[in-house]
Short mmCIF file of C-alpha atoms and ligand atoms in Angstrom, two decimals:
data_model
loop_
_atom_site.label_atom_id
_atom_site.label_comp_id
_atom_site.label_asym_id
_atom_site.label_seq_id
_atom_site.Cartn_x
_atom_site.Cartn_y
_atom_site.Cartn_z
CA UNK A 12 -35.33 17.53 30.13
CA UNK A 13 -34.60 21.24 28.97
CA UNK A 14 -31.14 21.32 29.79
CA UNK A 15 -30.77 17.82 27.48
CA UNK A 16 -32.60 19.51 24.78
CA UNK A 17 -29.87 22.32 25.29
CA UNK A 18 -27.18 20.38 24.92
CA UNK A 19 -28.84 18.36 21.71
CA UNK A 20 -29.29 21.53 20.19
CA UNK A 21 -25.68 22.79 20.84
CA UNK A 22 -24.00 19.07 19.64
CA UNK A 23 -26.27 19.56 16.37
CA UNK A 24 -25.06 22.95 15.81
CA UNK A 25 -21.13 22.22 16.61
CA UNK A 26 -22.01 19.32 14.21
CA UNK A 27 -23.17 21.40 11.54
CA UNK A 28 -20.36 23.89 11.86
CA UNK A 29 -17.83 21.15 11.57
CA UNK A 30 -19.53 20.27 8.52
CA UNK A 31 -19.89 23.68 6.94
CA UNK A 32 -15.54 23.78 7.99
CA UNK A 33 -14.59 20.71 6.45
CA UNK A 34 -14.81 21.02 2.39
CA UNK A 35 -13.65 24.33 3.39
CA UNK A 36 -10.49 22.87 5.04
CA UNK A 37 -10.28 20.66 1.52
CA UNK A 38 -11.02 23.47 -0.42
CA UNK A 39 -7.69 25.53 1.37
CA UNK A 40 -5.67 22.59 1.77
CA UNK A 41 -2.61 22.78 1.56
CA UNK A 42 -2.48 25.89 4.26
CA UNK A 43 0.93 24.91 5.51
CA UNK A 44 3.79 22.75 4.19
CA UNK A 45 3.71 19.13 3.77
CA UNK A 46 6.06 16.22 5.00
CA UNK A 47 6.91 13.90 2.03
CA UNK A 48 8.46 10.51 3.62
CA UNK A 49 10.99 9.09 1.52
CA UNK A 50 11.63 5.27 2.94
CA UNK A 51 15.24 4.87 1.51
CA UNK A 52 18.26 7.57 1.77
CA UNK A 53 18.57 10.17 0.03
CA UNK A 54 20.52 10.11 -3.29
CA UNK A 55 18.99 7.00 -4.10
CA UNK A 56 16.09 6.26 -6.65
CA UNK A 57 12.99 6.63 -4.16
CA UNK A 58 14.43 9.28 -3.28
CA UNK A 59 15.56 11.18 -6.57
CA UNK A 60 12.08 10.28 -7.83
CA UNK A 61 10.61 12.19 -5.15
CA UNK A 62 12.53 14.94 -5.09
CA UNK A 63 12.14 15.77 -8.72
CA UNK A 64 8.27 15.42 -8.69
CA UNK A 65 7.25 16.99 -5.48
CA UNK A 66 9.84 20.58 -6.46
CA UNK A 67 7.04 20.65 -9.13
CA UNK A 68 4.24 19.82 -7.13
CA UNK A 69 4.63 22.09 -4.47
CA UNK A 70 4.19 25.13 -7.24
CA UNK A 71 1.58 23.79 -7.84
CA UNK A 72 -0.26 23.71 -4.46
CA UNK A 73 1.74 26.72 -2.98
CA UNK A 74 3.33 24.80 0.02
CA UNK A 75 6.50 23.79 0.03
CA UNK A 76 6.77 19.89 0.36
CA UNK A 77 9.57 18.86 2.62
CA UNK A 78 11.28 15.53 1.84
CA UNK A 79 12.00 13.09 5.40
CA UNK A 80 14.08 10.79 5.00
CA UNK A 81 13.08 7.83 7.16
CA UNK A 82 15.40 4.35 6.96
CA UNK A 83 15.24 1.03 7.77
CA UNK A 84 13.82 -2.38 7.20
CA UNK A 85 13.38 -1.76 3.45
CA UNK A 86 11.60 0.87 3.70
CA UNK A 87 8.64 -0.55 5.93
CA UNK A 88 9.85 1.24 8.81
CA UNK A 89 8.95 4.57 7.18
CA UNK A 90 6.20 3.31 5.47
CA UNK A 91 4.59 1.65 9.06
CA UNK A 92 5.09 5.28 10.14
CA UNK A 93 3.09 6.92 7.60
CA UNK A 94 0.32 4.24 7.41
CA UNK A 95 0.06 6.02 11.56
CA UNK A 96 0.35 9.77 10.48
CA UNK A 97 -2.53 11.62 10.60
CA UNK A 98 -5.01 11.56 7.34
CA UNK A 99 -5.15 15.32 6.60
CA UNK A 100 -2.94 15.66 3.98
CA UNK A 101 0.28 16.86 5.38
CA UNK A 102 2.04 13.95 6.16
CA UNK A 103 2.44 11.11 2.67
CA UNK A 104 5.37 9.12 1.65
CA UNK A 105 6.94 8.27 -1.87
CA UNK A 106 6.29 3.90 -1.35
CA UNK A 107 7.37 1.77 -4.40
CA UNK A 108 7.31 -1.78 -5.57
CA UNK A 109 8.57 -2.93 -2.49
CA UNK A 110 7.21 -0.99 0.22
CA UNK A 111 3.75 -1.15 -1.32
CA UNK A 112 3.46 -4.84 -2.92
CA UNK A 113 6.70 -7.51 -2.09
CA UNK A 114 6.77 -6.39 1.63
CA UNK A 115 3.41 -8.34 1.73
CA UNK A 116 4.99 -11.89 1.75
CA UNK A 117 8.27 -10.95 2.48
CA UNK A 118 7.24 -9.75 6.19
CA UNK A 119 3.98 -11.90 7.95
CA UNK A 120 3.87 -9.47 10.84
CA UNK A 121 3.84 -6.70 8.80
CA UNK A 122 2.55 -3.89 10.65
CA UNK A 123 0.53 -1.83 7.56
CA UNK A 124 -1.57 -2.90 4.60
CA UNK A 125 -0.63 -1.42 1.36
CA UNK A 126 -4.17 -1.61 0.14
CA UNK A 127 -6.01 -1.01 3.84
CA UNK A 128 -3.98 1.06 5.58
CA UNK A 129 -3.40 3.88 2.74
CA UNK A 130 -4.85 6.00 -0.29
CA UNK A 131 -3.35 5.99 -3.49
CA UNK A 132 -2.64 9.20 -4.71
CA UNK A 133 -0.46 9.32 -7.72
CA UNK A 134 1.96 6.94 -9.83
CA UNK A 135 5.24 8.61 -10.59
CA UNK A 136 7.53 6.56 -12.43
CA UNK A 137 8.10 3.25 -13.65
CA UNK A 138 11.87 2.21 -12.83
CA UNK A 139 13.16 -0.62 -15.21
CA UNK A 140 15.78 -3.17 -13.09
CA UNK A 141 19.56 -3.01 -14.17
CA UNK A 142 22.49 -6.18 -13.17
CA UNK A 143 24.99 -3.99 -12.17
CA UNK A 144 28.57 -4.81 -11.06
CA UNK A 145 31.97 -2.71 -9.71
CA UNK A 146 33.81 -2.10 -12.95
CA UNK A 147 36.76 -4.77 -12.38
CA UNK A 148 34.15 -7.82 -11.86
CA UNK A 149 35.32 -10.29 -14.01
CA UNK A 150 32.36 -10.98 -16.34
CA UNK A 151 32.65 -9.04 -19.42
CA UNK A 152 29.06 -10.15 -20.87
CA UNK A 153 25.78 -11.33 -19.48
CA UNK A 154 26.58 -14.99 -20.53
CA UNK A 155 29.96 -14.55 -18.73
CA UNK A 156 28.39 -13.39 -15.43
CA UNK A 157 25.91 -16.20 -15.47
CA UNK A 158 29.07 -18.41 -15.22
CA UNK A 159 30.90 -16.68 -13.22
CA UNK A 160 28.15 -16.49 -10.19
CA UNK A 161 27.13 -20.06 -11.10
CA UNK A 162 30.82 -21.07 -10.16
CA UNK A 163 31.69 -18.50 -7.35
CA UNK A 164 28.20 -18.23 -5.66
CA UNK A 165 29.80 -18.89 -2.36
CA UNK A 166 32.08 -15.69 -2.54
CA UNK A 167 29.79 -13.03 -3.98
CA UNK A 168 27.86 -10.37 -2.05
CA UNK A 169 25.68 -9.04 -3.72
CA UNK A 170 24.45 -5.13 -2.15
CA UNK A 171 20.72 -4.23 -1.59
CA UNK A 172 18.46 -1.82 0.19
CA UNK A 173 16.88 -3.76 2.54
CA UNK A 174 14.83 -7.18 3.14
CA UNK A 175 11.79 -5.90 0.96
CA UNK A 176 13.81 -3.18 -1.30
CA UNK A 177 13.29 -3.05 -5.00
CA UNK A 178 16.63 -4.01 -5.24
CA UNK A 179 16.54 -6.76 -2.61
CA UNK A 180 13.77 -8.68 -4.53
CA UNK A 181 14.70 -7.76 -7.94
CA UNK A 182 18.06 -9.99 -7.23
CA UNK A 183 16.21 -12.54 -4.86
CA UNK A 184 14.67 -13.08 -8.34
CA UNK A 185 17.66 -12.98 -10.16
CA UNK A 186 19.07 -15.30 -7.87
CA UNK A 187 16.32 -18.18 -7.90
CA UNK A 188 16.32 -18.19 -11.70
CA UNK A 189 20.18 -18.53 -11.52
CA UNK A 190 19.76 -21.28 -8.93
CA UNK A 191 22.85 -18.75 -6.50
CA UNK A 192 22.86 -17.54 -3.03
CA UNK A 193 24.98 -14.96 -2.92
CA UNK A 194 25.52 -12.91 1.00
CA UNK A 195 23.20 -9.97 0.29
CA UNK A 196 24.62 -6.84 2.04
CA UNK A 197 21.77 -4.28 3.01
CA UNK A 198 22.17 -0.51 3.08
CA UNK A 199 19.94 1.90 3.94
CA UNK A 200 18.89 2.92 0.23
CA UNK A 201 20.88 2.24 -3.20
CA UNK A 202 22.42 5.81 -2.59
CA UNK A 203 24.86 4.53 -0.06
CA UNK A 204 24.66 0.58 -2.09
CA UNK A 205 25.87 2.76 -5.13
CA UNK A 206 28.58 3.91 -3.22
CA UNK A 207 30.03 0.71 -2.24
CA UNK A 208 29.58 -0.70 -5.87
CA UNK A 209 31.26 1.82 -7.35
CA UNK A 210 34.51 1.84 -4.40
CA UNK A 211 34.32 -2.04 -4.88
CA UNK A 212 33.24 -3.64 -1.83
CA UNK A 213 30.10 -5.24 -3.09
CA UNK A 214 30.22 -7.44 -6.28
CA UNK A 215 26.72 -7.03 -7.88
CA UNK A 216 23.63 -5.33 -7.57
CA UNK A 217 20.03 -5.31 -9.11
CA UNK A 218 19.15 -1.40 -8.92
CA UNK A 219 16.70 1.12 -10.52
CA UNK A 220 18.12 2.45 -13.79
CA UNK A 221 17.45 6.40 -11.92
CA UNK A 222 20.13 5.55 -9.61
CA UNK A 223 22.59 3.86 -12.28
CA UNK A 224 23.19 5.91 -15.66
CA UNK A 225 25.01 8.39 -14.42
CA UNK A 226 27.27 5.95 -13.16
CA UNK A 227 27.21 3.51 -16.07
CA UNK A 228 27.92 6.64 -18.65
CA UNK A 229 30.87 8.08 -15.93
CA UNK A 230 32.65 4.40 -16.57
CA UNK A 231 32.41 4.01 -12.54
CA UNK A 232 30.37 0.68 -12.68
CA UNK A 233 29.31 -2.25 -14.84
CA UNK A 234 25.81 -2.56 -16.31
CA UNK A 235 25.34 -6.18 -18.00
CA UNK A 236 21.26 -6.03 -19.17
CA UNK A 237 18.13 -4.08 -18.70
CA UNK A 238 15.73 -6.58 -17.24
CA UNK A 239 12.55 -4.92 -19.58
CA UNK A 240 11.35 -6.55 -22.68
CA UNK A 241 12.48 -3.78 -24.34
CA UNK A 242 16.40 -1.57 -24.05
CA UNK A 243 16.14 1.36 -22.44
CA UNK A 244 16.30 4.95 -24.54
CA UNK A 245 18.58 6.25 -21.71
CA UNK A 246 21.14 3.43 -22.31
CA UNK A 247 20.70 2.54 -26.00
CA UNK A 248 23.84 0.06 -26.00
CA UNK A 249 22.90 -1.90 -23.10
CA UNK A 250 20.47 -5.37 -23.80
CA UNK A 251 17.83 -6.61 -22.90
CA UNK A 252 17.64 -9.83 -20.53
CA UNK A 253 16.29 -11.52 -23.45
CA UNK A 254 18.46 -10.50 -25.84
CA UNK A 255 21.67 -11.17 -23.73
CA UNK A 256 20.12 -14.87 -22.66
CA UNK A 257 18.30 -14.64 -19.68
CA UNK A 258 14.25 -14.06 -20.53
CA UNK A 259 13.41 -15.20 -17.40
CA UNK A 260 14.61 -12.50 -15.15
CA UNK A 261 11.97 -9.58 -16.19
CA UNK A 262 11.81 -7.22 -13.48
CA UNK A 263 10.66 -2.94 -12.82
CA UNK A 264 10.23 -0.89 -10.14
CA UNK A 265 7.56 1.77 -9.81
CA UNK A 266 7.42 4.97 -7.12
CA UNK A 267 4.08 5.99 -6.09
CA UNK A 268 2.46 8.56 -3.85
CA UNK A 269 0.57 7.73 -1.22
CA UNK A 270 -1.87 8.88 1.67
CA UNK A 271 -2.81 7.59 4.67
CA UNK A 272 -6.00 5.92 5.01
CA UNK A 273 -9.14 8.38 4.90
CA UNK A 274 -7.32 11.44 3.53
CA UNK A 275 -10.48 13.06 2.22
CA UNK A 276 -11.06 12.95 -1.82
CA UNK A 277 -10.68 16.37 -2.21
CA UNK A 278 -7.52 16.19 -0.79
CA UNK A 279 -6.07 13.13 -2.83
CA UNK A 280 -7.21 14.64 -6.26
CA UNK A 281 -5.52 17.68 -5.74
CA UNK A 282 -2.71 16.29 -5.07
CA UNK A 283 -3.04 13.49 -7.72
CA UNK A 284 -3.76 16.82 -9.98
CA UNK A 285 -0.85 18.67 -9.33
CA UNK A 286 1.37 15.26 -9.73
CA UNK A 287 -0.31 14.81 -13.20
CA UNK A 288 1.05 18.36 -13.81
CA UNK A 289 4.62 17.97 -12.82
CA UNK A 290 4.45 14.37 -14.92
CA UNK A 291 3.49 16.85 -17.94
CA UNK A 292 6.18 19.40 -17.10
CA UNK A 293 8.99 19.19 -19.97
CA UNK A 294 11.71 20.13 -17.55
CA UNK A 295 10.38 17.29 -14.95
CA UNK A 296 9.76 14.98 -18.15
CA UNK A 297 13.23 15.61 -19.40
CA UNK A 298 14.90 14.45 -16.15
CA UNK A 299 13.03 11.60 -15.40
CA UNK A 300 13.74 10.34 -18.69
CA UNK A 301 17.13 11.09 -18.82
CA UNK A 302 17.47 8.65 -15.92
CA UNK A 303 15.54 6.40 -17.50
CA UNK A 304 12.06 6.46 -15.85
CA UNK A 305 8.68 5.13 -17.54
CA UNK A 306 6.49 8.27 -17.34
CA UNK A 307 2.68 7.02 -16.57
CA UNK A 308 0.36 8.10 -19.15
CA UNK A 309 -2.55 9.91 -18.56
CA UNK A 310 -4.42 6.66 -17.95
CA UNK A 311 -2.19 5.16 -15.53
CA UNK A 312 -2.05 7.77 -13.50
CA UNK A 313 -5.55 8.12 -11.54
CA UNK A 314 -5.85 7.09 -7.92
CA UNK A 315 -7.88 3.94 -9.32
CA UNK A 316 -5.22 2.94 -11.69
CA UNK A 317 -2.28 2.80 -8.56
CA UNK A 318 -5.09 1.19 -6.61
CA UNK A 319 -5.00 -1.52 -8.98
CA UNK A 320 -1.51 -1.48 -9.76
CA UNK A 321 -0.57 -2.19 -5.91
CA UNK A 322 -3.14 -5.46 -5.66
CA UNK A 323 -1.64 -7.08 -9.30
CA UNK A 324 1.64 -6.36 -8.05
CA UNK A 325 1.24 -7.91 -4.76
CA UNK A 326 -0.60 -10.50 -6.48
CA UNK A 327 2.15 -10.57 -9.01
CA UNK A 328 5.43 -10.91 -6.28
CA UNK A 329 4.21 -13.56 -3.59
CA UNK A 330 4.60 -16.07 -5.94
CA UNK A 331 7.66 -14.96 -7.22
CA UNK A 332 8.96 -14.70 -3.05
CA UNK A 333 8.04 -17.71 -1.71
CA UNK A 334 9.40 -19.74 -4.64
CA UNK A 335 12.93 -17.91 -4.22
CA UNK A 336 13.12 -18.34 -0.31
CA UNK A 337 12.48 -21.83 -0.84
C1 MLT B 25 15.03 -0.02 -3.18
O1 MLT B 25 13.92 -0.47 -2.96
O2 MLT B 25 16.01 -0.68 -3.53
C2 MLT B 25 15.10 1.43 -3.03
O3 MLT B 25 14.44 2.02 -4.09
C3 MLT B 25 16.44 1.93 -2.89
C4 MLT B 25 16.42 3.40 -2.74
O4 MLT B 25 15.49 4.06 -3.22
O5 MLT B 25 17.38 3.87 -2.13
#
């Protein structure tokens, strides 16, 4: 009986330890650097997003935060990865619209959650949709391209990031209120889809406006409407969806940070602290906005607020997904 005692007494002790190291741990954390997954490749719009943020954010923290790269899938092959990682903080991934919300219907064996299998940390940006096209497509006006997809549906290809991409249900959209089916063509991220729209060997594209203005203001591509109720202050000239004819197709992106499940509180708002901060940053500020980004507001930006984002906007797309694969 005395050695069981023993070891009762030695489990409660290692138990209270533990405990005494734990907020400690929080307290430190971050004591080395941090993995930030990207789902898309880089030089697209997940990835600029990130990459502009987390350079702030890891001033903020002291660590440096390294961006991954992970492809495929649309993004749920990084994103199944990170739901796995371990919970303490080092490993989270930039998700979005799509990895975090239309990947819900859009894949039935989905291997993660969005709202079980993760913590929302932070809301970065919101990321209006653009109808893009390589600079000799015919169409020379919204109206026009209606037409002219109506008429040569059976020829078009239209590029995308993957079953479950922003882009890829932004134009599934597009497409069902057209009544089209184009061939999509996936890529790996709207970096490399960029690059084929602008050499010409995709037709059309619905993209982020991060990964478009430069290209729209260097002449290199087409941009037909800004699928927000309102134009966008990066590209004055360019109309709404409404305004151009087409109120139906209303579509934005968002990039968000997230955790894996049970990341400890202390952990999350520090992190969702030192995002707020690099949101508040006018350098950081000045560059998302140049590319057109929403910045969240104060309000929007609390772990609660993405928590509640991700369920309306899963709530919000399965609808919208299973009417335009049928
Ligand atoms: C997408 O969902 O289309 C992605 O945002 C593309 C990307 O970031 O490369």
């Amino acid at each position: 009986m005395k050695l069981f005692s023993r070891v009762l007494a030695a489990v409660a002790a290692l138990a209270g330890a533990a405990a005494l190291v734990a907020p400690v741990r929080a307290q430190d954390y971050p004591t080395r650097s941090i993995t930030m997954i990207v789902p898309f490749a880089a030089g697209g719009p997940t990835d600029v997003v990130a990459r502009i943020v987390t350079a702030h954010m890891a001033q903020t923290v002291g660590q440096s935060i390294i961006i991954e790269n992970v492809v495929g899938a649309g993004g749920t092959t990084a994103t199944t990865r990170a739901a796995r990682a371990a919970n303490d903080g080092y490993t989270l991934i930039t998700g979005h619209m799509g990895t975090h919300a239309a990947a819900v219907p859009l894949y039935p064996k989905l291997a993660y959650h969005p709202e079980k299998d993760f913590e929302p940390v932070a809301l970065l940006a919101g990321t209006p949709i653009l109808i893009l096209a390589r600079k000799d497509f015919p169409p020379q006006d919204l109206k026009e391209f209606i037409a002219y997809v109506k008429a040569n549906t059976a020829k078009l290809n239209a590029a995308h990031a993957g079953i479950g991409s922003v882009s890829h249900v932004s134009c599934e959209l597009l497409n069902s209120v057209l009544d089209i089916k184009p061939t999509g063509v996936p890529f790996n991220g709207t970096g490399p889809a960029m690059n084929a729209l602008v050499g010409g060997q995709v037709d059309y594209m619905c993209d982020q406006i991060v990964n478009a203005v430069p290209q729209i203001n260097g002449g290199t591509i087409k941009a037909y409407a800004v699928a927000t109720p309102e134009r966008n202050p990066s590209l004055p000239d360019l109309p709404t969806t409404a305004e151009a004819g087409l109120p139906a197709f209303q579509a934005q992106g968002w990039n968000a940070i997230f955790a894996p499940k049970g990341a400890s509180p202390a952990v999350v708002a520090k992190l969702n602290a030192a995002a707020s901060r690099a949101l508040d940053d006018e350098n950081v500020r000045k560059r998302l906005l140049d590319l057109g980004s929403a910045i969240p507001n104060p309000q929007e930006r609390s772990p609660e607020a993405l928590a509640a984002l991700v369920h309306s906007e899963i709530a919000k797309w399965t609808p919208v997904l299973k009417q335009a694969s049928n």
